[in-house]
Amino acid sequence: MRILVVEDEHRIANTIKKGLEQERYAVDVAYDGTHGFDLASTEEYDVVILDRMLPGLDGMAIVKRLRNESIHTPILMLTAKSQIEDKVEGLDSGADDYLTKPFSFEELLARIRALARRPKHTTKAILSVGDVSLDSKSYEVKRAGTHIPLSSRQFGLLEYLMRNANQILSKDQIITHVWNYDADILPNTVEVYIKALRNKIDRPFKNKKPLIHTVRGFGYKIYV
Ligand code: CA
């Protein structure tokens, strides 16, 4: 999953980025409202974490503009104020959820997971395709009961494929959702990661049908 953090306090922004990267998310940061809006309106994110008070364009204005442009990325708004009217205003403007500073990182993660699940209608933390299961909380991946260790990027790739099981995903879509904006990724890199994933998910299970499929000229798809 790919997340955008729009927060002008560098220390907070960088702490969130670091924490989310440890949780296997791809993270971009914008330190002002204008850049935040540009990224949120041109790149694809699974969740946007948006500070309310920002230089350039404030959080409320960003939400309104995005919704006006029919961009419905789930938005979690952060605010230093705890007043109830602020919260109502934030949600009215089109944000999906609201978190008051200071907050615990655990709470932030829980809210992100809840928001990320919304559009896909997957209510469980555990995704499964055939006999492969992926736990997005404990990062445990298993096939037919056998534990499969994955690097964080391999995990991110598998999670993206599994969340969109039975759909063809292009290399561009994969790059967009699994790597952050600054990552210098070539389409060839996706092939390398897919191969590595196959070596762990499909190849060791020789008497089973492979799950990761190449759709020549289009991309990749995971299905039973
Ligand atoms: Ca701020």
Coordinates of N, CA and C and ligand atoms in Angstrom, one line a residue:
M1 N 0.8 -1.2 0.0 CA 0.0 0.0 0.0 C 0.9 1.2 0.0
R2 N 0.4 2.3 -0.7 CA 1.1 3.5 -0.8 C 0.3 4.6 0.0
I3 N 1.1 5.4 0.8 CA 0.5 6.4 1.6 C 1.1 7.7 1.4
L4 N 0.3 8.8 1.3 CA 0.9 10.1 1.3 C 0.7 10.8 2.6
V5 N 1.8 11.4 3.2 CA 1.7 12.1 4.4 C 1.9 13.6 4.1
V6 N 0.9 14.5 4.4 CA 1.0 15.9 4.2 C 1.1 16.6 5.5
E7 N 2.2 17.0 5.9 CA 2.4 17.6 7.3 C 3.6 18.5 7.3
D8 N 3.4 19.7 7.7 CA 4.5 20.7 7.6 C 5.5 20.6 8.8
E9 N 5.1 20.0 9.9 CA 6.1 19.8 10.9 C 7.0 18.6 10.6
H10 N 8.2 18.9 10.2 CA 9.1 17.9 9.6 C 9.3 16.7 10.6
R11 N 9.4 17.0 11.8 CA 9.7 16.0 12.8 C 8.6 14.9 12.8
I12 N 7.4 15.5 12.9 CA 6.2 14.6 12.9 C 6.1 13.8 11.6
A13 N 6.2 14.6 10.5 CA 6.1 13.9 9.2 C 7.1 12.8 9.0
N14 N 8.4 13.0 9.4 CA 9.4 12.0 9.2 C 9.2 10.9 10.2
T15 N 8.7 11.1 11.4 CA 8.5 10.0 12.3 C 7.4 9.1 11.8
I16 N 6.3 9.7 11.2 CA 5.2 8.9 10.6 C 5.8 8.1 9.5
K17 N 6.5 8.8 8.6 CA 7.1 8.1 7.4 C 7.9 6.9 7.8
K18 N 8.8 7.1 8.8 CA 9.7 6.0 9.2 C 8.9 4.9 9.8
G19 N 7.9 5.2 10.7 CA 7.1 4.2 11.3 C 6.3 3.4 10.3
L20 N 5.7 4.1 9.3 CA 4.9 3.4 8.3 C 5.8 2.5 7.4
E21 N 7.0 3.0 7.1 CA 7.9 2.2 6.3 C 8.2 0.9 7.0
Q22 N 8.3 1.0 8.3 CA 8.6 -0.2 9.1 C 7.4 -1.2 9.0
E23 N 6.2 -0.6 8.7 CA 5.0 -1.5 8.6 C 4.8 -1.9 7.1
R24 N 5.8 -1.8 6.3 CA 5.8 -2.3 4.9 C 5.0 -1.4 4.0
Y25 N 4.7 -0.1 4.3 CA 4.0 0.8 3.4 C 5.0 1.6 2.6
A26 N 4.6 1.9 1.4 CA 5.4 2.9 0.6 C 4.9 4.3 1.0
V27 N 5.8 5.2 1.3 CA 5.3 6.5 1.8 C 6.0 7.7 1.1
D28 N 5.2 8.6 0.7 CA 5.6 9.9 0.2 C 5.3 11.0 1.2
V29 N 6.1 12.0 1.3 CA 5.8 13.1 2.2 C 5.8 14.4 1.5
A30 N 4.8 15.3 1.8 CA 4.8 16.7 1.3 C 4.7 17.6 2.6
Y31 N 5.6 18.6 2.5 CA 5.7 19.5 3.7 C 4.8 20.7 3.6
D32 N 4.1 20.9 2.5 CA 3.2 22.0 2.4 C 2.0 21.6 1.6
G33 N 0.9 22.5 1.8 CA -0.4 22.1 1.2 C -0.4 22.0 -0.3
T34 N 0.4 22.9 -0.9 CA 0.4 23.0 -2.4 C 1.0 21.7 -3.0
H35 N 2.1 21.3 -2.5 CA 2.8 20.1 -2.9 C 1.9 18.9 -2.6
G36 N 1.3 18.9 -1.4 CA 0.4 17.8 -1.0 C -0.7 17.6 -2.0
F37 N -1.3 18.8 -2.3 CA -2.5 18.7 -3.2 C -2.0 18.1 -4.6
D38 N -0.8 18.6 -5.1 CA -0.3 18.2 -6.4 C -0.1 16.7 -6.4
L39 N 0.5 16.2 -5.3 CA 0.8 14.7 -5.3 C -0.6 13.9 -5.2
A40 N -1.4 14.4 -4.3 CA -2.7 13.7 -4.0 C -3.6 13.7 -5.3
S41 N -3.4 14.7 -6.1 CA -4.3 14.8 -7.3 C -3.7 14.1 -8.5
T42 N -2.4 13.9 -8.5 CA -1.8 13.3 -9.7 C -1.2 11.9 -9.5
E43 N -1.0 11.5 -8.3 CA -0.5 10.1 -8.0 C -1.6 9.3 -7.4
E44 N -1.4 8.0 -7.4 CA -2.4 7.1 -6.8 C -2.0 6.7 -5.4
Y45 N -2.8 7.0 -4.4 CA -2.5 6.6 -3.0 C -3.7 5.7 -2.5
D46 N -3.3 4.9 -1.5 CA -4.4 4.1 -0.9 C -5.0 4.8 0.3
V47 N -4.2 5.7 0.9 CA -4.6 6.5 2.0 C -3.8 7.8 2.0
V48 N -4.5 9.0 2.3 CA -3.7 10.2 2.5 C -3.9 10.6 4.0
I49 N -2.8 10.9 4.6 CA -2.8 11.4 6.0 C -2.5 12.9 5.8
L50 N -3.5 13.7 6.3 CA -3.5 15.1 5.9 C -3.6 16.0 7.2
D51 N -2.5 16.8 7.4 CA -2.6 17.7 8.5 C -3.6 18.9 8.2
R52 N -4.3 19.3 9.3 CA -5.3 20.4 9.1 C -4.7 21.7 8.8
M53 N -3.7 22.1 9.6 CA -3.1 23.4 9.5 C -1.8 23.3 8.7
L54 N -1.8 23.9 7.5 CA -0.6 23.7 6.6 C -0.4 25.1 5.9
P55 N 0.9 25.4 5.6 CA 1.2 26.5 4.8 C 0.8 26.2 3.3
G56 N 0.5 27.3 2.6 CA 0.1 27.1 1.2 C -1.4 26.9 1.1
L57 N -1.8 25.7 1.2 CA -3.2 25.3 1.1 C -3.5 24.5 2.4
D58 N -4.6 24.9 3.1 CA -4.8 24.1 4.4 C -5.5 22.8 4.1
G59 N -5.5 22.0 5.1 CA -6.0 20.6 5.0 C -7.5 20.6 4.5
M60 N -8.3 21.5 5.0 CA -9.7 21.5 4.7 C -9.9 21.8 3.2
A61 N -9.1 22.8 2.7 CA -9.2 23.2 1.3 C -8.7 22.1 0.4
I62 N -7.7 21.4 0.8 CA -7.2 20.3 0.0 C -8.3 19.2 -0.1
V63 N -8.9 18.8 1.0 CA -10.0 17.8 0.9 C -11.1 18.3 -0.1
K64 N -11.5 19.5 0.1 CA -12.6 20.0 -0.8 C -12.2 19.9 -2.2
R65 N -11.0 20.4 -2.5 CA -10.6 20.4 -3.9 C -10.5 19.0 -4.5
L66 N -10.0 18.1 -3.7 CA -9.8 16.7 -4.2 C -11.2 16.1 -4.5
R67 N -12.1 16.3 -3.5 CA -13.5 15.8 -3.7 C -14.2 16.4 -4.9
N68 N -13.9 17.7 -5.1 CA -14.5 18.4 -6.3 C -14.0 17.8 -7.6
E69 N -12.7 17.3 -7.5 CA -12.2 16.7 -8.7 C -12.4 15.2 -8.8
S70 N -13.4 14.8 -7.9 CA -13.8 13.4 -7.9 C -12.6 12.4 -7.6
I71 N -11.7 12.9 -6.7 CA -10.7 12.0 -6.2 C -11.1 11.5 -4.8
H72 N -11.4 10.2 -4.7 CA -12.0 9.7 -3.5 C -11.1 8.9 -2.6
T73 N -9.8 9.2 -2.8 CA -8.8 8.5 -1.9 C -9.2 8.7 -0.4
P74 N -9.2 7.6 0.4 CA -9.5 7.8 1.8 C -8.6 8.8 2.5
I75 N -9.1 9.7 3.2 CA -8.3 10.8 3.9 C -8.5 10.7 5.4
L76 N -7.4 10.7 6.1 CA -7.3 10.7 7.5 C -6.8 12.1 7.9
M77 N -7.6 12.9 8.5 CA -7.1 14.3 8.8 C -6.6 14.4 10.2
L78 N -5.4 15.1 10.4 CA -4.8 15.3 11.7 C -5.0 16.7 12.1
T79 N -5.3 16.9 13.4 CA -5.4 18.3 13.9 C -4.8 18.4 15.2
A80 N -4.3 19.6 15.5 CA -3.8 19.9 16.9 C -5.0 20.3 17.8
K81 N -6.1 20.6 17.2 CA -7.2 21.1 18.0 C -8.1 19.9 18.3
S82 N -8.7 19.9 19.5 CA -9.6 18.8 19.8 C -11.1 19.3 19.9
Q83 N -11.3 20.5 19.5 CA -12.7 21.0 19.6 C -13.7 20.2 18.7
I84 N -14.8 19.9 19.2 CA -15.8 19.1 18.5 C -16.2 19.7 17.1
E85 N -16.4 21.1 17.1 CA -16.8 21.7 15.9 C -15.8 21.6 14.8
D86 N -14.5 21.5 15.2 CA -13.5 21.3 14.2 C -13.6 19.9 13.6
K87 N -13.9 19.0 14.4 CA -14.1 17.6 13.9 C -15.2 17.5 12.9
V88 N -16.3 18.1 13.3 CA -17.5 18.1 12.4 C -17.2 18.8 11.1
E89 N -16.5 19.9 11.2 CA -16.1 20.6 9.9 C -15.2 19.8 9.0
G90 N -14.3 19.1 9.7 CA -13.3 18.3 9.0 C -14.0 17.1 8.2
L91 N -15.0 16.5 8.9 CA -15.7 15.4 8.3 C -16.6 15.9 7.2
D92 N -17.2 17.0 7.5 CA -18.1 17.6 6.5 C -17.4 18.0 5.2
S93 N -16.2 18.4 5.3 CA -15.4 18.8 4.1 C -15.1 17.6 3.2
G94 N -15.3 16.4 3.7 CA -15.0 15.2 2.9 C -13.9 14.3 3.4
A95 N -13.4 14.6 4.6 CA -12.4 13.7 5.1 C -13.1 12.4 5.6
D96 N -12.4 11.3 5.6 CA -13.1 10.0 6.0 C -13.0 9.8 7.5
D97 N -11.9 10.3 8.1 CA -11.7 10.0 9.5 C -10.8 11.2 10.0
Y98 N -10.6 11.2 11.3 CA -10.1 12.3 12.0 C -9.3 11.8 13.2
L99 N -8.1 12.4 13.4 CA -7.3 12.0 14.5 C -6.7 13.3 15.2
T100 N -6.8 13.4 16.5 CA -6.4 14.6 17.2 C -4.9 14.4 17.7
K101 N -4.1 15.4 17.5 CA -2.7 15.3 18.0 C -2.7 15.7 19.5
P102 N -1.9 15.1 20.3 CA -1.0 14.0 19.9 C -1.7 12.6 19.9
F103 N -1.3 11.7 19.1 CA -1.9 10.4 19.0 C -0.9 9.4 19.1
S104 N -1.3 8.1 19.4 CA -0.3 7.1 19.4 C -0.2 6.5 18.0
F105 N 1.0 6.0 17.7 CA 1.3 5.4 16.4 C 0.3 4.2 16.2
E106 N 0.1 3.4 17.2 CA -0.8 2.3 17.1 C -2.2 2.7 16.6
E107 N -2.7 3.8 17.2 CA -4.0 4.3 16.8 C -4.0 4.7 15.3
L108 N -2.9 5.4 14.9 CA -2.8 5.9 13.5 C -2.8 4.6 12.6
L109 N -2.1 3.6 13.0 CA -2.1 2.4 12.1 C -3.5 1.7 12.0
A110 N -4.1 1.7 13.2 CA -5.5 1.1 13.2 C -6.4 1.8 12.2
R111 N -6.3 3.2 12.3 CA -7.2 4.0 11.4 C -6.8 3.8 10.0
I112 N -5.5 3.7 9.7 CA -5.1 3.5 8.3 C -5.6 2.2 7.7
R113 N -5.5 1.2 8.6 CA -6.0 -0.1 8.1 C -7.5 -0.1 7.8
A114 N -8.2 0.5 8.7 CA -9.7 0.6 8.6 C -10.0 1.4 7.3
L115 N -9.3 2.5 7.0 CA -9.6 3.3 5.8 C -9.2 2.5 4.5
A116 N -8.1 1.8 4.6 CA -7.6 1.2 3.4 C -8.5 0.0 3.0
R117 N -9.2 -0.5 4.0 CA -10.1 -1.7 3.7 C -11.4 -1.2 3.1
R118 N -11.7 0.0 3.4 CA -13.1 0.4 3.0 C -13.4 0.2 1.5
P119 N -12.6 0.8 0.6 CA -13.0 0.7 -0.8 C -13.1 -0.7 -1.4
K120 N -12.2 -1.6 -0.8 CA -12.2 -3.0 -1.4 C -13.1 -3.9 -0.7
H121 N -13.8 -3.5 0.3 CA -14.8 -4.3 1.1 C -14.1 -5.5 1.7
T122 N -12.8 -5.5 2.0 CA -12.2 -6.6 2.7 C -12.2 -6.2 4.1
T123 N -12.9 -7.0 4.9 CA -13.0 -6.6 6.3 C -12.0 -7.4 7.2
K124 N -11.3 -8.3 6.6 CA -10.4 -9.1 7.4 C -8.9 -8.6 7.3
A125 N -8.2 -8.8 8.3 CA -6.7 -8.5 8.2 C -6.0 -9.6 7.5
I126 N -6.6 -10.7 7.4 CA -6.0 -11.9 6.7 C -6.6 -12.0 5.3
L127 N -5.7 -11.9 4.3 CA -6.1 -12.1 2.9 C -5.8 -13.5 2.5
S128 N -6.6 -14.1 1.7 CA -6.2 -15.5 1.2 C -6.6 -15.6 -0.3
V129 N -5.7 -16.3 -1.0 CA -6.0 -16.7 -2.3 C -5.5 -18.2 -2.4
G130 N -6.5 -19.1 -2.7 CA -6.2 -20.5 -2.7 C -5.7 -20.9 -1.3
D131 N -4.5 -21.6 -1.2 CA -4.0 -22.0 0.0 C -2.9 -21.0 0.5
V132 N -2.8 -19.8 -0.1 CA -1.9 -18.8 0.4 C -2.6 -17.8 1.3
S133 N -2.1 -17.6 2.5 CA -2.7 -16.6 3.4 C -1.7 -15.5 3.8
L134 N -2.1 -14.3 3.9 CA -1.3 -13.2 4.2 C -1.9 -12.4 5.3
D135 N -1.2 -12.3 6.4 CA -1.7 -11.5 7.6 C -1.1 -10.1 7.6
S136 N -2.0 -9.1 7.3 CA -1.5 -7.8 7.1 C -1.1 -7.1 8.5
K137 N -1.4 -7.8 9.6 CA -1.0 -7.3 10.9 C 0.3 -7.9 11.4
S138 N 0.4 -9.2 11.3 CA 1.6 -9.8 11.8 C 2.6 -10.1 10.7
Y139 N 2.3 -9.8 9.4 CA 3.1 -9.9 8.2 C 3.4 -11.4 8.0
E140 N 2.6 -12.3 8.5 CA 2.9 -13.7 8.3 C 2.3 -14.2 7.0
V141 N 3.1 -14.8 6.2 CA 2.6 -15.4 4.9 C 2.8 -16.9 5.0
K142 N 1.8 -17.6 4.6 CA 1.8 -19.1 4.6 C 1.3 -19.6 3.3
R143 N 1.9 -20.7 2.8 CA 1.2 -21.5 1.8 C 1.0 -22.9 2.3
A144 N -0.2 -23.4 2.3 CA -0.5 -24.8 2.7 C 0.1 -25.0 4.1
G145 N 0.0 -24.0 5.0 CA 0.5 -24.1 6.3 C 2.0 -23.9 6.5
T146 N 2.8 -23.8 5.4 CA 4.2 -23.5 5.5 C 4.5 -22.0 5.6
H147 N 5.2 -21.6 6.6 CA 5.6 -20.2 6.7 C 6.5 -19.8 5.6
I148 N 6.3 -18.6 5.0 CA 7.1 -18.2 3.9 C 7.7 -16.8 4.3
P149 N 9.0 -16.7 4.5 CA 9.6 -15.4 4.8 C 9.8 -14.5 3.6
L150 N 9.3 -13.3 3.7 CA 9.4 -12.4 2.6 C 10.1 -11.1 3.0
S151 N 10.8 -10.4 2.1 CA 11.3 -9.1 2.4 C 10.1 -8.1 2.4
S152 N 10.4 -6.9 3.0 CA 9.2 -6.0 3.1 C 8.6 -5.6 1.8
R153 N 9.5 -5.5 0.7 CA 8.9 -5.1 -0.6 C 8.2 -6.3 -1.2
Q154 N 8.8 -7.5 -1.0 CA 8.1 -8.6 -1.6 C 6.7 -8.8 -0.9
F155 N 6.7 -8.5 0.4 CA 5.4 -8.6 1.1 C 4.4 -7.5 0.6
G156 N 4.9 -6.3 0.3 CA 4.1 -5.2 -0.2 C 3.5 -5.6 -1.6
L157 N 4.3 -6.2 -2.4 CA 3.9 -6.7 -3.7 C 2.9 -7.8 -3.6
L158 N 3.1 -8.8 -2.8 CA 2.1 -9.9 -2.6 C 0.8 -9.3 -2.1
E159 N 0.9 -8.4 -1.1 CA -0.3 -7.9 -0.5 C -1.1 -7.1 -1.6
Y160 N -0.4 -6.4 -2.4 CA -1.2 -5.6 -3.5 C -1.8 -6.6 -4.5
L161 N -1.1 -7.7 -4.9 CA -1.7 -8.7 -5.8 C -2.9 -9.3 -5.2
M162 N -2.7 -9.7 -3.9 CA -3.8 -10.4 -3.2 C -5.1 -9.5 -2.9
R163 N -4.8 -8.3 -2.6 CA -6.0 -7.4 -2.5 C -6.8 -7.2 -3.7
N164 N -6.1 -7.4 -4.8 CA -6.7 -7.3 -6.2 C -6.7 -8.6 -6.9
A165 N -6.9 -9.7 -6.2 CA -6.9 -11.0 -6.8 C -7.9 -11.1 -7.9
N166 N -7.5 -11.9 -8.9 CA -8.3 -12.1 -10.1 C -8.4 -10.9 -11.1
Q167 N -7.6 -9.8 -10.8 CA -7.5 -8.7 -11.7 C -6.1 -8.6 -12.3
I168 N -6.1 -8.2 -13.5 CA -4.8 -8.0 -14.1 C -4.2 -6.6 -13.7
L169 N -3.0 -6.7 -13.2 CA -2.3 -5.4 -12.7 C -1.1 -5.1 -13.6
S170 N -1.1 -3.9 -14.1 CA 0.0 -3.6 -15.0 C 1.2 -3.3 -14.2
K171 N 2.4 -3.3 -14.8 CA 3.6 -2.9 -14.1 C 3.5 -1.5 -13.5
D172 N 2.9 -0.6 -14.3 CA 2.8 0.8 -13.8 C 1.9 0.8 -12.5
Q173 N 0.8 0.1 -12.5 CA 0.0 0.0 -11.3 C 0.7 -0.5 -10.2
I174 N 1.5 -1.6 -10.4 CA 2.3 -2.2 -9.3 C 3.3 -1.2 -8.8
I175 N 4.0 -0.5 -9.7 CA 5.0 0.5 -9.3 C 4.3 1.5 -8.4
T176 N 3.2 2.0 -8.9 CA 2.5 3.1 -8.2 C 2.0 2.7 -6.8
H177 N 1.6 1.5 -6.6 CA 1.1 1.1 -5.3 C 2.1 0.5 -4.3
V178 N 3.2 0.0 -4.9 CA 4.2 -0.7 -4.0 C 5.4 0.1 -3.7
W179 N 5.8 1.0 -4.6 CA 7.0 1.8 -4.3 C 6.5 3.3 -4.1
N180 N 7.4 4.1 -3.5 CA 7.0 5.5 -3.3 C 7.5 6.3 -4.5
Y181 N 7.2 7.6 -4.5 CA 7.4 8.4 -5.7 C 8.9 8.6 -6.0
D182 N 9.7 8.7 -4.9 CA 11.1 8.9 -5.1 C 11.9 7.7 -5.6
A183 N 11.3 6.5 -5.4 CA 12.0 5.3 -5.8 C 12.3 5.3 -7.3
D184 N 13.5 4.9 -7.6 CA 13.9 4.9 -9.0 C 13.6 3.5 -9.5
I185 N 12.4 3.3 -10.0 CA 12.0 2.0 -10.4 C 11.8 1.9 -11.9
L186 N 12.4 0.8 -12.5 CA 12.2 0.6 -13.9 C 11.2 -0.6 -14.0
P187 N 10.4 -0.7 -15.1 CA 9.5 -1.8 -15.2 C 10.2 -3.2 -15.0
N188 N 11.5 -3.2 -15.4 CA 12.3 -4.4 -15.2 C 12.3 -4.9 -13.7
T189 N 12.3 -3.9 -12.9 CA 12.4 -4.1 -11.4 C 11.2 -5.0 -11.0
V190 N 10.0 -4.6 -11.6 CA 8.8 -5.4 -11.2 C 9.0 -6.9 -11.6
E191 N 9.6 -7.1 -12.8 CA 9.8 -8.5 -13.2 C 10.7 -9.2 -12.2
V192 N 11.7 -8.5 -11.8 CA 12.7 -9.1 -10.8 C 12.0 -9.5 -9.5
Y193 N 11.1 -8.6 -9.0 CA 10.4 -8.9 -7.8 C 9.3 -10.0 -8.0
I194 N 8.7 -10.0 -9.1 CA 7.7 -11.1 -9.4 C 8.4 -12.4 -9.4
K195 N 9.6 -12.4 -10.0 CA 10.3 -13.7 -10.1 C 10.7 -14.1 -8.7
A196 N 11.2 -13.2 -7.9 CA 11.6 -13.6 -6.5 C 10.4 -14.1 -5.7
L197 N 9.2 -13.5 -5.9 CA 8.0 -13.9 -5.3 C 7.6 -15.3 -5.7
R198 N 7.7 -15.5 -7.0 CA 7.3 -16.9 -7.5 C 8.3 -17.9 -6.9
N199 N 9.5 -17.6 -6.8 CA 10.5 -18.5 -6.2 C 10.1 -18.9 -4.8
K200 N 9.3 -18.1 -4.1 CA 8.9 -18.4 -2.7 C 7.5 -18.9 -2.6
I201 N 6.6 -18.4 -3.5 CA 5.2 -18.8 -3.4 C 4.8 -20.0 -4.2
D202 N 5.4 -20.0 -5.4 CA 5.0 -21.1 -6.4 C 6.0 -22.2 -6.5
R203 N 7.2 -21.9 -6.8 CA 8.2 -22.9 -7.1 C 8.4 -24.0 -6.1
P204 N 8.5 -23.7 -4.8 CA 8.7 -24.8 -3.8 C 7.5 -25.7 -3.7
F205 N 6.4 -25.3 -4.3 CA 5.2 -26.2 -4.1 C 4.9 -26.8 -5.5
K206 N 5.7 -27.8 -5.9 CA 5.7 -28.3 -7.2 C 4.4 -29.1 -7.6
N207 N 3.8 -29.7 -6.6 CA 2.6 -30.4 -6.9 C 1.3 -29.6 -6.8
K208 N 1.5 -28.3 -6.7 CA 0.4 -27.4 -6.7 C 0.4 -26.5 -7.9
K209 N -0.8 -26.0 -8.2 CA -0.9 -25.0 -9.4 C -0.3 -23.7 -9.0
P210 N 0.5 -23.1 -9.9 CA 1.1 -21.8 -9.6 C -0.1 -20.8 -9.5
L211 N 0.1 -19.8 -8.6 CA -0.9 -18.8 -8.4 C -0.6 -17.4 -9.1
I212 N 0.7 -17.1 -9.2 CA 1.1 -15.9 -9.9 C 1.2 -16.1 -11.4
H213 N 0.4 -15.4 -12.1 CA 0.4 -15.6 -13.6 C 0.8 -14.3 -14.3
T214 N 1.5 -14.5 -15.4 CA 1.9 -13.4 -16.3 C 0.8 -13.3 -17.4
V215 N 0.3 -12.1 -17.6 CA -0.7 -11.9 -18.7 C 0.1 -11.1 -19.7
R216 N 0.6 -11.9 -20.7 CA 1.6 -11.3 -21.7 C 1.1 -10.0 -22.3
G217 N 1.9 -8.9 -22.2 CA 1.5 -7.7 -22.8 C 0.7 -6.8 -21.9
F218 N 0.2 -7.4 -20.8 CA -0.7 -6.6 -19.9 C -0.1 -6.4 -18.5
G219 N 0.3 -7.6 -17.9 CA 0.8 -7.4 -16.5 C 0.8 -8.8 -15.8
Y220 N 0.3 -8.7 -14.5 CA 0.3 -9.9 -13.7 C -1.0 -10.0 -13.0
K221 N -1.3 -11.2 -12.5 CA -2.6 -11.5 -11.9 C -2.4 -12.7 -10.9
I222 N -3.0 -12.6 -9.8 CA -2.9 -13.8 -8.9 C -4.3 -14.4 -8.8
Y223 N -4.4 -15.7 -9.0 CA -5.7 -16.4 -8.9 C -5.4 -17.8 -8.8
V224 N -6.5 -18.5 -8.4 CA -6.4 -20.0 -8.2 C -6.7 -20.6 -9.5
Ligands
CA1 CA 0.6 21.8 10.7

